[in-house]
XYZ file of C-alpha atoms in Angstrom:
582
model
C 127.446 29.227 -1.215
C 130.670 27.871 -2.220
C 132.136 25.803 0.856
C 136.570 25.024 1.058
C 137.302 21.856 0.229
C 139.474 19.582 2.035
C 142.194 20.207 -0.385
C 141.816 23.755 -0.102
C 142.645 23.575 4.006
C 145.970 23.791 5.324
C 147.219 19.991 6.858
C 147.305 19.554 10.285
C 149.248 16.241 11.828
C 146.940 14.010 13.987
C 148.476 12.218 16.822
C 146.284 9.350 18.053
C 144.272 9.021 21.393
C 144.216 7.589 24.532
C 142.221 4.866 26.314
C 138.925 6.347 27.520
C 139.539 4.877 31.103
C 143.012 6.203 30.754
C 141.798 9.431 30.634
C 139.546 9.127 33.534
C 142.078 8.623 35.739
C 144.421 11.199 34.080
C 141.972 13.778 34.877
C 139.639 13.455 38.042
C 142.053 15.194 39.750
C 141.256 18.617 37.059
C 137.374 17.634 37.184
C 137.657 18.074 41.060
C 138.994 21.347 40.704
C 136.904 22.957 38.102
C 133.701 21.567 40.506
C 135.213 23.164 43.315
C 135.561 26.474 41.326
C 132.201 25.988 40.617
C 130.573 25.601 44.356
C 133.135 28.251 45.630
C 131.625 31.008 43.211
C 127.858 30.054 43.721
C 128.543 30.203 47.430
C 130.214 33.945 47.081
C 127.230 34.317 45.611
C 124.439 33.074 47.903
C 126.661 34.600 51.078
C 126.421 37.996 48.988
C 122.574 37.776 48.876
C 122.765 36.581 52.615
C 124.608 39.453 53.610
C 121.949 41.851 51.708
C 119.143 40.124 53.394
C 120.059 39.926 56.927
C 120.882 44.221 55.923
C 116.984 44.090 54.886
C 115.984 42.781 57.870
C 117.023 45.501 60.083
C 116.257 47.872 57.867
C 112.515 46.825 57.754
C 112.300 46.858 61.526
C 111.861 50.759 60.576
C 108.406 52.327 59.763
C 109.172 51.078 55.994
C 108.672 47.515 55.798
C 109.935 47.190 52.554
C 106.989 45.611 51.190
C 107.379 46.411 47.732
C 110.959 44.846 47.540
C 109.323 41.687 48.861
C 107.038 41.839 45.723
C 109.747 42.612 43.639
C 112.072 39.729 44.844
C 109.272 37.372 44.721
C 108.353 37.993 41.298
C 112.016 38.290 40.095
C 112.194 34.212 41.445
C 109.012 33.346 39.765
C 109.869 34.931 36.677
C 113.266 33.170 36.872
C 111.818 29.381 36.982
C 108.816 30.536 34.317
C 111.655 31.607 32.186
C 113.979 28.668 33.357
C 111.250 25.983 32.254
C 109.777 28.084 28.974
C 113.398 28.861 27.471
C 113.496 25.537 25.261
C 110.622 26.306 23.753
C 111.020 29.997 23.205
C 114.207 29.397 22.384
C 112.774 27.124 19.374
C 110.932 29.662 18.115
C 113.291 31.673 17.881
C 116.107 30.282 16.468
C 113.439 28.786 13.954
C 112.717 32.229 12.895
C 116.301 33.921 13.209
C 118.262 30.839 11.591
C 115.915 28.117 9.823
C 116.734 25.939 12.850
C 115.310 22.041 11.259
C 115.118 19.169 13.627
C 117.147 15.972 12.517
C 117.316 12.370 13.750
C 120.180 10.376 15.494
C 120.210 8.652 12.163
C 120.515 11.597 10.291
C 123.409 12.429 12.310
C 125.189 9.530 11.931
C 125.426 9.853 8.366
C 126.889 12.882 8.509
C 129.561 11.869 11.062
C 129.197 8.373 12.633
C 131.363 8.967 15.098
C 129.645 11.858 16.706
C 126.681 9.893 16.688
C 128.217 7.138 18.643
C 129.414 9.712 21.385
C 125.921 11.066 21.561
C 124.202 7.361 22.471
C 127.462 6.339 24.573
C 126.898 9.738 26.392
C 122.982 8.909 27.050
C 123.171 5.647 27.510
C 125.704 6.119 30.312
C 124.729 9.288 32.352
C 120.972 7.670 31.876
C 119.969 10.950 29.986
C 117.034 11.729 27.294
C 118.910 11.695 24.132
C 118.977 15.598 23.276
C 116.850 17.283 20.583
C 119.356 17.707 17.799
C 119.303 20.386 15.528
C 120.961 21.648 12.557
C 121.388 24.958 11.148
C 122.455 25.476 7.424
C 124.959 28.150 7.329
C 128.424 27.772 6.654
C 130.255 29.704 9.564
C 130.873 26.750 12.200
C 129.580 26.780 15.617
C 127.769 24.206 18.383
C 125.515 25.246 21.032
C 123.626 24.120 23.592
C 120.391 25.385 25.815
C 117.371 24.551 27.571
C 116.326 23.949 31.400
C 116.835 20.477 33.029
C 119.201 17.904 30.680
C 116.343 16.065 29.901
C 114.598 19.106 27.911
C 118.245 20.251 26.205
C 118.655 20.854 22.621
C 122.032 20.074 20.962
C 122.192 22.659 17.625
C 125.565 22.880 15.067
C 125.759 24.491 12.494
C 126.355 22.791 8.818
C 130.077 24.061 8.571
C 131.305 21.990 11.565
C 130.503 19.260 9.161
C 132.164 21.260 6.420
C 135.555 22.472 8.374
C 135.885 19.668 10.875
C 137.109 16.006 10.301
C 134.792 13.361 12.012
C 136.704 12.528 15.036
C 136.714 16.512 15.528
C 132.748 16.952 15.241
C 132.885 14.043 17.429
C 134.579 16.190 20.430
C 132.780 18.797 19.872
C 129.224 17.145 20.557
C 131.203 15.781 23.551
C 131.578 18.937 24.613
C 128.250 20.370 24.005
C 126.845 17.322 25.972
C 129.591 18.562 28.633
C 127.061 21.189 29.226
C 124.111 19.200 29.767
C 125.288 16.432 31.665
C 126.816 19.588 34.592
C 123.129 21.362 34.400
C 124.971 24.464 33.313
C 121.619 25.489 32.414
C 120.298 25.233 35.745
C 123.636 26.386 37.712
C 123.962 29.320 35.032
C 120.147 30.471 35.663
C 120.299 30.172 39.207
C 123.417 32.413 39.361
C 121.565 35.388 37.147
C 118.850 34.971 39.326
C 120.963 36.287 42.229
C 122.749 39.136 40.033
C 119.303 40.116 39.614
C 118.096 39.757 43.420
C 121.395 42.279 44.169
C 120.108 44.542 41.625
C 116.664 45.208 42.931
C 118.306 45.392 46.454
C 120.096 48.386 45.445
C 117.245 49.753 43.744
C 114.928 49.319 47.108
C 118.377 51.076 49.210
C 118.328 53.438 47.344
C 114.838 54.900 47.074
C 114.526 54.134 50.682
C 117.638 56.365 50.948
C 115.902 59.308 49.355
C 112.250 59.173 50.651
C 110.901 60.169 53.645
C 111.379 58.877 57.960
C 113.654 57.938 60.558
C 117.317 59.412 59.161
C 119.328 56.201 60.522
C 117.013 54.167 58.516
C 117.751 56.148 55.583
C 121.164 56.092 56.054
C 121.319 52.553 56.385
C 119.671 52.225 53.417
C 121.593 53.661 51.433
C 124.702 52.407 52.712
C 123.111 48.575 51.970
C 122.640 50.526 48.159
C 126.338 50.877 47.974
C 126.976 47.406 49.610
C 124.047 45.876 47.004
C 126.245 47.539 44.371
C 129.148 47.006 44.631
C 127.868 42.796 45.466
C 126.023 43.432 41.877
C 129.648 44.378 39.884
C 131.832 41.584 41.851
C 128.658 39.231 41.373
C 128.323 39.953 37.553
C 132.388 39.312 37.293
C 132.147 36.019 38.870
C 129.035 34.846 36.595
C 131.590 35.350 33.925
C 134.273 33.127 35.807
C 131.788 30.790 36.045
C 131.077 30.614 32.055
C 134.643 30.210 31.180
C 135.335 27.604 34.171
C 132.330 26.125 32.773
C 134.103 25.887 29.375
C 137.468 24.361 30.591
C 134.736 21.721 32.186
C 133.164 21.302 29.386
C 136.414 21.122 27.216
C 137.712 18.557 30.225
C 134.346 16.091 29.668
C 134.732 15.977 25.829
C 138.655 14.603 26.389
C 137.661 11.990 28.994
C 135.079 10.720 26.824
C 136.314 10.624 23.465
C 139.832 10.332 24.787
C 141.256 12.775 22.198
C 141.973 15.786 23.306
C 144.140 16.679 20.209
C 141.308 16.463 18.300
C 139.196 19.085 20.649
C 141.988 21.479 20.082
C 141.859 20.964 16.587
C 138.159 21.637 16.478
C 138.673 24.868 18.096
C 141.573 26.070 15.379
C 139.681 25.042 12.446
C 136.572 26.583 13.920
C 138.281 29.973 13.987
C 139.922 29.305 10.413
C 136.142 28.393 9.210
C 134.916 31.559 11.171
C 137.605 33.729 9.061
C 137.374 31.948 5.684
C 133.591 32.262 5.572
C 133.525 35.807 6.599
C 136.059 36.737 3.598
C 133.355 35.311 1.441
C 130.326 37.094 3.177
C 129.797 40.914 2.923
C 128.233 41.039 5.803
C 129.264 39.763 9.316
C 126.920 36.277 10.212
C 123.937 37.107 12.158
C 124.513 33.410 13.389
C 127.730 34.135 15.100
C 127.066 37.084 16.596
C 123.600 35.875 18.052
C 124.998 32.749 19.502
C 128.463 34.248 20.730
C 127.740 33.663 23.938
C 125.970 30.229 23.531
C 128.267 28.946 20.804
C 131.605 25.965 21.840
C 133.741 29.187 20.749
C 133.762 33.211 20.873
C 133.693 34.125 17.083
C 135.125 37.680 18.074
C 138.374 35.857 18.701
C 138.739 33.765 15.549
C 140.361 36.182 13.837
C 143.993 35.429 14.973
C 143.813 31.877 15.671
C 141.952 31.463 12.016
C 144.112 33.414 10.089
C 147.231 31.440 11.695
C 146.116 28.058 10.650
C 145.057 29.543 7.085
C 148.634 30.176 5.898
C 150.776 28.195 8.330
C 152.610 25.744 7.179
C 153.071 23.564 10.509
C 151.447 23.940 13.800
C 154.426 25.748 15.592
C 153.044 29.245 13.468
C 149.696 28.485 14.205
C 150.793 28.211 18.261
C 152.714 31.684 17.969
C 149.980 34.197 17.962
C 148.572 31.905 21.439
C 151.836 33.780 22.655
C 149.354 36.813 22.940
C 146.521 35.121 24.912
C 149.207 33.161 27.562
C 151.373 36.111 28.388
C 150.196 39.663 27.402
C 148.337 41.025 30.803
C 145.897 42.492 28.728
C 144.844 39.250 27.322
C 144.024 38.389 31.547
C 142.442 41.584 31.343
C 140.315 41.454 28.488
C 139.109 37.744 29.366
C 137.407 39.175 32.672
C 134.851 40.276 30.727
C 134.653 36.987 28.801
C 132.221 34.486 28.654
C 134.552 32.044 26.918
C 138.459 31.307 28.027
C 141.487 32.784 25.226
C 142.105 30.035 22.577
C 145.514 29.587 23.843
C 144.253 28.922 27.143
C 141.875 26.019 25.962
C 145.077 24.819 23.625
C 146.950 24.701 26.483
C 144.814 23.303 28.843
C 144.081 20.312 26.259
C 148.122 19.734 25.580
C 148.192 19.414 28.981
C 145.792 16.414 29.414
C 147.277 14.533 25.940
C 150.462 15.050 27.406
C 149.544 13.214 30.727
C 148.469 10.659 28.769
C 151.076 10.326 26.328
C 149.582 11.523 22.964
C 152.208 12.943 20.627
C 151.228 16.980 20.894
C 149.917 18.519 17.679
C 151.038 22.098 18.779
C 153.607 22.323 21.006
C 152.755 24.414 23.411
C 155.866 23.449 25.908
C 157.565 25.275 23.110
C 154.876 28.308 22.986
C 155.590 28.022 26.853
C 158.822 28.470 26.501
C 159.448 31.269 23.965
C 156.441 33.671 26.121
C 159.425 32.783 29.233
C 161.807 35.182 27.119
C 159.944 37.669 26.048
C 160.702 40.989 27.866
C 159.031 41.518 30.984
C 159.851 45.532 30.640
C 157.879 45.107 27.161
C 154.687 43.415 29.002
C 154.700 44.304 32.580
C 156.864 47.451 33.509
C 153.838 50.284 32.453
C 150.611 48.121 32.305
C 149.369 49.355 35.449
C 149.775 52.854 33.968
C 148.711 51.771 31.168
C 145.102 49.663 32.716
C 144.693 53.820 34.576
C 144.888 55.589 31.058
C 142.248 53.059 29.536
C 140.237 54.109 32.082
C 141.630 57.946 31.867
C 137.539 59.396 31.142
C 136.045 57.706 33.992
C 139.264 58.200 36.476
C 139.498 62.212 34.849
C 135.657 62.969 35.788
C 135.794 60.878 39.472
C 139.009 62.610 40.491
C 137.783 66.420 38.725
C 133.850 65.576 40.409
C 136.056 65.237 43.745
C 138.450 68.208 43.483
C 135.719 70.064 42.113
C 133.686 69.585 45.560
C 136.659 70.286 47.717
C 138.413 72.644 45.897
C 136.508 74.811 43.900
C 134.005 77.381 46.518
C 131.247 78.723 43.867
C 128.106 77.374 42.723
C 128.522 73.993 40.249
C 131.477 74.106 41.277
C 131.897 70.311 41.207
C 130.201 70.554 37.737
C 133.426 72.559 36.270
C 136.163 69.838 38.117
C 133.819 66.851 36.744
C 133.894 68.182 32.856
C 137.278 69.479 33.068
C 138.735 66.409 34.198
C 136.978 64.351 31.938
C 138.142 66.210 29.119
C 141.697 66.338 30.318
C 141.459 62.694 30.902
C 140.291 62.237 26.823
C 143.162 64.098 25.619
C 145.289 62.170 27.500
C 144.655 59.409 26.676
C 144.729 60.526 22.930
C 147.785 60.907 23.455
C 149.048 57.406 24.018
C 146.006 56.012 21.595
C 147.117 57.990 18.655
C 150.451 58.253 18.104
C 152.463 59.721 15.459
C 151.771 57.991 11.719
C 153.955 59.360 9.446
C 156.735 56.535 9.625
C 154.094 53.369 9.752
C 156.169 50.515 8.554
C 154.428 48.034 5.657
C 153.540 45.040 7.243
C 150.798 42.120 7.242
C 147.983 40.746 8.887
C 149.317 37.486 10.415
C 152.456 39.432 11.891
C 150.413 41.904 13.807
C 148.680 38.776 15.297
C 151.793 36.877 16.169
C 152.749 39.919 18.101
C 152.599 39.194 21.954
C 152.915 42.977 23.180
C 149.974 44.176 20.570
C 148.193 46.527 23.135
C 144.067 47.716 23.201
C 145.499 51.049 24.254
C 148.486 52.083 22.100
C 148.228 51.786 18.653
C 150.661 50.318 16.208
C 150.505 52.714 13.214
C 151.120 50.517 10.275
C 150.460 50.279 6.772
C 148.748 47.078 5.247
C 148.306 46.393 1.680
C 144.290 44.721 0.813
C 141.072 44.387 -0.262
C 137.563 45.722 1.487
C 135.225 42.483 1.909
C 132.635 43.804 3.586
C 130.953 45.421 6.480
C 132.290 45.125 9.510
C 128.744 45.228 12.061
C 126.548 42.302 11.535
C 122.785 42.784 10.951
C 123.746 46.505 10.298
C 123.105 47.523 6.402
C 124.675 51.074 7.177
C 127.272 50.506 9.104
C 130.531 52.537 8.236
C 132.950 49.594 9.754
C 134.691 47.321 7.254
C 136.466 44.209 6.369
C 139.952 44.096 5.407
C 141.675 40.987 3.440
C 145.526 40.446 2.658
C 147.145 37.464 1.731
C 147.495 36.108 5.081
C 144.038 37.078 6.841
C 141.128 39.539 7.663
C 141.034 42.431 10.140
C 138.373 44.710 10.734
C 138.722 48.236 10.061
C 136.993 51.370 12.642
C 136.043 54.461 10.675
C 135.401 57.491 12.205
C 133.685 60.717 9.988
C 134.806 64.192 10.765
C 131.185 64.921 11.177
C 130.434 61.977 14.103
C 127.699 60.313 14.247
C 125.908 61.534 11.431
C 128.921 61.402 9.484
C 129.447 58.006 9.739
C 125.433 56.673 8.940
C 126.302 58.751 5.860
C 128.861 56.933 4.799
C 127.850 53.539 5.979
C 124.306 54.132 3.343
C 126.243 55.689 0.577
C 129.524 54.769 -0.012
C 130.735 51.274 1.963
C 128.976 49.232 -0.174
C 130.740 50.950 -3.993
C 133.967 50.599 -1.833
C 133.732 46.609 -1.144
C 135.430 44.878 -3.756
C 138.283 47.929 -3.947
C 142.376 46.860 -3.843
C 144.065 49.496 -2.094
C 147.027 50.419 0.912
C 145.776 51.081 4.506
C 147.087 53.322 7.216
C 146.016 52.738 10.763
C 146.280 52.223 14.603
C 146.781 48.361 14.920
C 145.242 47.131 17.951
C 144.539 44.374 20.154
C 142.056 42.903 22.429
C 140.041 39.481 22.611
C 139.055 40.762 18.687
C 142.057 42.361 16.825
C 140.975 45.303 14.638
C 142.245 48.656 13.208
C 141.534 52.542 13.344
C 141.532 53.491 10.397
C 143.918 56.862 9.182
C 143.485 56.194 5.073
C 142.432 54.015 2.511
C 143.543 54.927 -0.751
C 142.920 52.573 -3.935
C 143.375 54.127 -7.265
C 142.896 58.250 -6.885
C 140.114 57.528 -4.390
C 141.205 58.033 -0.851
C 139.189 57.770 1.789
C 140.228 59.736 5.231
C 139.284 58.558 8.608
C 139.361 60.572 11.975
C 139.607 58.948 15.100
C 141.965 61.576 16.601
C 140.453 64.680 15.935
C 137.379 63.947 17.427
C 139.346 62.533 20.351
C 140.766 65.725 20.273
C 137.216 68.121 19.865
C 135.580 65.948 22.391
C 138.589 66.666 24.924
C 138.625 70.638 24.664
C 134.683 70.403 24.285
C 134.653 69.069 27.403
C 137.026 71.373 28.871
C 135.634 74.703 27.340
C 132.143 73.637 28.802
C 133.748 73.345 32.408
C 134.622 76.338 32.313
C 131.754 78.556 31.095
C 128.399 75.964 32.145
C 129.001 77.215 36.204
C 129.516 80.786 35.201
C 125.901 81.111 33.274
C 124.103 78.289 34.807
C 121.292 79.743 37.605
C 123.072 79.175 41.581
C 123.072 75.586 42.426
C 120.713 76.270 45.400
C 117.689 77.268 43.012
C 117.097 73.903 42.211
């Protein structure tokens, strides 16, 4: 494989760092925070379970004793800490298998960046910790994770393109970061906080097939009202585990600055890792198997790199590359598309890491005071004034078929009568949405990758039509060899492309085995839906290159699926048997 070479990669200024012990000080303060984030969420957690429990206990003063959910939660904890103590080791298998995983020395490491290296014994040798099994993986895309159980058994793996993309003071961070993880047990605090997800889980399970069986109706009742309390606990508890990943990042993020004192270098690591990420998958037909494996292990979220990295590819100073972080500081859907995150918004992390060179009085590589600055006059109308409309018709399906399922029941006397609301409103609540999805095409303006990216009010939920001059790269679905998706390249970045056959799913398995593969390689214009979300893509409308044109139909089926829905709301009730048959 044919790797960049250093000439071949846009410059990037280096300021210089800081005094370690300088940065100690700088930052306990922001340590002390991020540790109290962390306690405050495990003990929403714990008083969640509490809560559940002392429910249990009542409940199993009734004739069911709820033995079985005693089983349950008993071998839910032991299967936790056999899990919790096997996972190195699985975990080496596995990652030998998937990704030729080989084993390397300390010494072997320090040839390859001596600085790193250092960090690595400085780390050990001062939080009195096993020096971690290091690993390597030959593959190109860049990436660094850790895992294990207790931060004596962790394994430290990057991959051989942090090496390629990264200067050594920059692989040197990004170790510090890695070891971040180890030296805060995030295995151990991450483990222990599934283990309770999983504990609310089976309590709604137990609620609610004590709900439905047989005995004392207050018992049953209670039981199923502890189902809806165990529930709802399960959703608010799985939203906090991912809090706790991306606090868990910024602490990580935080340790790698106080030790190497160079945060500018961190924040370098993280734009050339998206740049690497980007570059290597214009060379690759398919999407890494690597990146998408590790996405949630790995020191960044390769479904983001596409902005960040195709920023730093063609700017020419930082101050472009810092432009398209206006999307992740300001745009609410950026906040709203990070909940279900396990790692923080690049521009976040940026930020974050100005901050701490600032305090210590490091020259800023991008200036994010002036990012800060130009988000402060964007239009507030533009961002704010419909996104709680907006936030209801993403959700316009599930809101359509809870508010038809309810006027249905009320509303509606006859047999399946809730049946008819539910599918009407669902299918009402599709072609609504279309609506605002899919708008009119037929005056897209020519424009480029990098400028859609820069654009701070790009939106998940209306699309941009737009027209975009390229090349297909590849497939857009890793690991998939008939996937219909693809990979688009300009002359200032990649974006993935969404087809969508007018025969479904069929359609597009059809075209992903027969004809993706003769079109990568093609030169040709694109029309499409722009959109964005923690991953930018397009739907595709057209590709046309030469006389072949390819059509794509994300709106008609939006539009089939909507009256499909409808039509069967109206005639399932009217030949279905009476509801009180079954």
């Amino acid at each position: 494989m044919s790797v960049p070479s250093d000439e071949k990669m846009p410059p990037m200024p280096k300021a210089g760092r800081a005094d370690v012990g300088g940065v100690a000080i700088a930052m306990k303060g922001i340590g002390g925070s991020l540790a109290t984030a962390s306690l405050i969420t495990m003990s929403l957690l714990f008083g969640m379970v509490f809560v559940l429990l002392l429910g249990l206990v009542f409940i199993m003063e009734s004739e069911n004793p709820g033995l079985g959910l005693a089983i349950a939660l008993g071998l839910t904890v032991v299967f936790n800490v056999g899990v919790f103590f096997l996972s190195p080791f699985l975990m080496d298998l596995t990652q030998r298998w998937l990704y030729g995983t080989r084993w390397i020395s300390l010494d072997d490491l320090r040839r390859q960046s001596p600085e790193a290296a250092q960090i690595v014994e400085q780390v050990c040798q001062k939080h009195q910790l096993k020096q971690p099994r290091l690993g390597i993986i030959d593959d190109q895309n860049p990436t660094a994770f850790t895992y294990g159980s207790l931060p004596n058994t962790a394994r430290l793996v990057v991959s051989q393109g942090l090496f390629t993309y990264l200067d050594d003071e920059e692989v040197a961070t990004v170790y510090a970061h890695e070891l971040g993880h180890i030296v805060h047990w995030d295995f151990a605090l991450m483990t222990l906080a599934a283990t309770l997800i999983q504990i609310m889980y089976l309590i709604y399970v137990f609620g609610q097939r004590m709900g439905r069986g047989g005995g004392d109706n207050k018992a049953k009742d209670a039981a199923q009202s502890l189902a809806l309390a165990a529930y709802v606990f399960y959703i608010v508890g799985t939203y906090l585990i991912l809090y706790l990943s991306r606090t868990r990042e910024y602490f990580a993020d935080h340790f790698a600055a106080e030790v190497t004192g160079n945060p500018n270098a961190l924040s370098r690591a993280l734009v050339k890792i998206a740049y690497g990420i980007v570059e290597e998958g214009q060379r690759d037909k398919e999407p890494s198997r690597l990146m998408e494996g590790t996405r949630a292990l790995g020191i960044y979220d390769a479904k983001s790199a596409n902005s960040t990295g195709t920023a730093y590819r063609v700017a020419a100073s930082p101050e472009r590359v810092g432009r398209v972080f206006l999307w992740d500081l300001f745009n609410p859907w950026g906040w709203w598309m990070e909940l279900n995150s396990t790692h923080p918004l690049t521009g976040k992390r940026v930020r974050a890491l100005s901050t701490y060179a600032e305090q210590l009085g490091l020259t800023i590589e991008f200036d994010m005071g002036r990012v800060v600055q130009e988000g402060k006059r964007l239009s507030k109308q533009k961002l704010y004034g419909n996104f709680a409309l907006d936030v209801a018709l993403y959700a316009a399906e599930i809101l359509g078929l809870t508010l038809g399922l309810g006027l249905g029941l009320i509303f509606i006397p006859m047999d399946w009568g809730f049946l008819m609301g539910a599918l009407i409103g669902l299918g009402a609540g599709i072609l609504v949405k279309r609506s605002v999805m899919f708008p009119n095409f037929n005056q897209a303006p020519q424009s480029d990758i990098l400028t859609l990216m820069s654009d701070p009010y790009a939106s998940p939920l209306r699309g941009q039509p737009v027209k975009l001059d390229g090349k297909l790269i590849g497939r857009g679905q890793a690991g998939y060899t008939f996937g219909s998706d693809l990979k688009l390249q300009d002359s200032t970045g990649m974006l993935f492309l969404r087809y969508s056959s007018r025969f479904g799913p069929i359609g597009n398995f059809l075209f992903g085995a027969s004809q993706v593969e003769k079109l990568i390689g093609s030169s040709g214009s694109t029309l499409g839906w722009f959109r964005r979300g923690v991953a930018p893509w397009m739907d595709l409308i057209r590709f046309s290159s030469g006389g072949k044109v390819i059509d794509s139909y994300h709106r008609f089926w939006s539009l089939i699926v909507g009256i499909g829905a409808i039509l069967l709301g109206i005639i399932l009730p009217m030949v279905l048997p009476p509801f009180s048959r079954f």
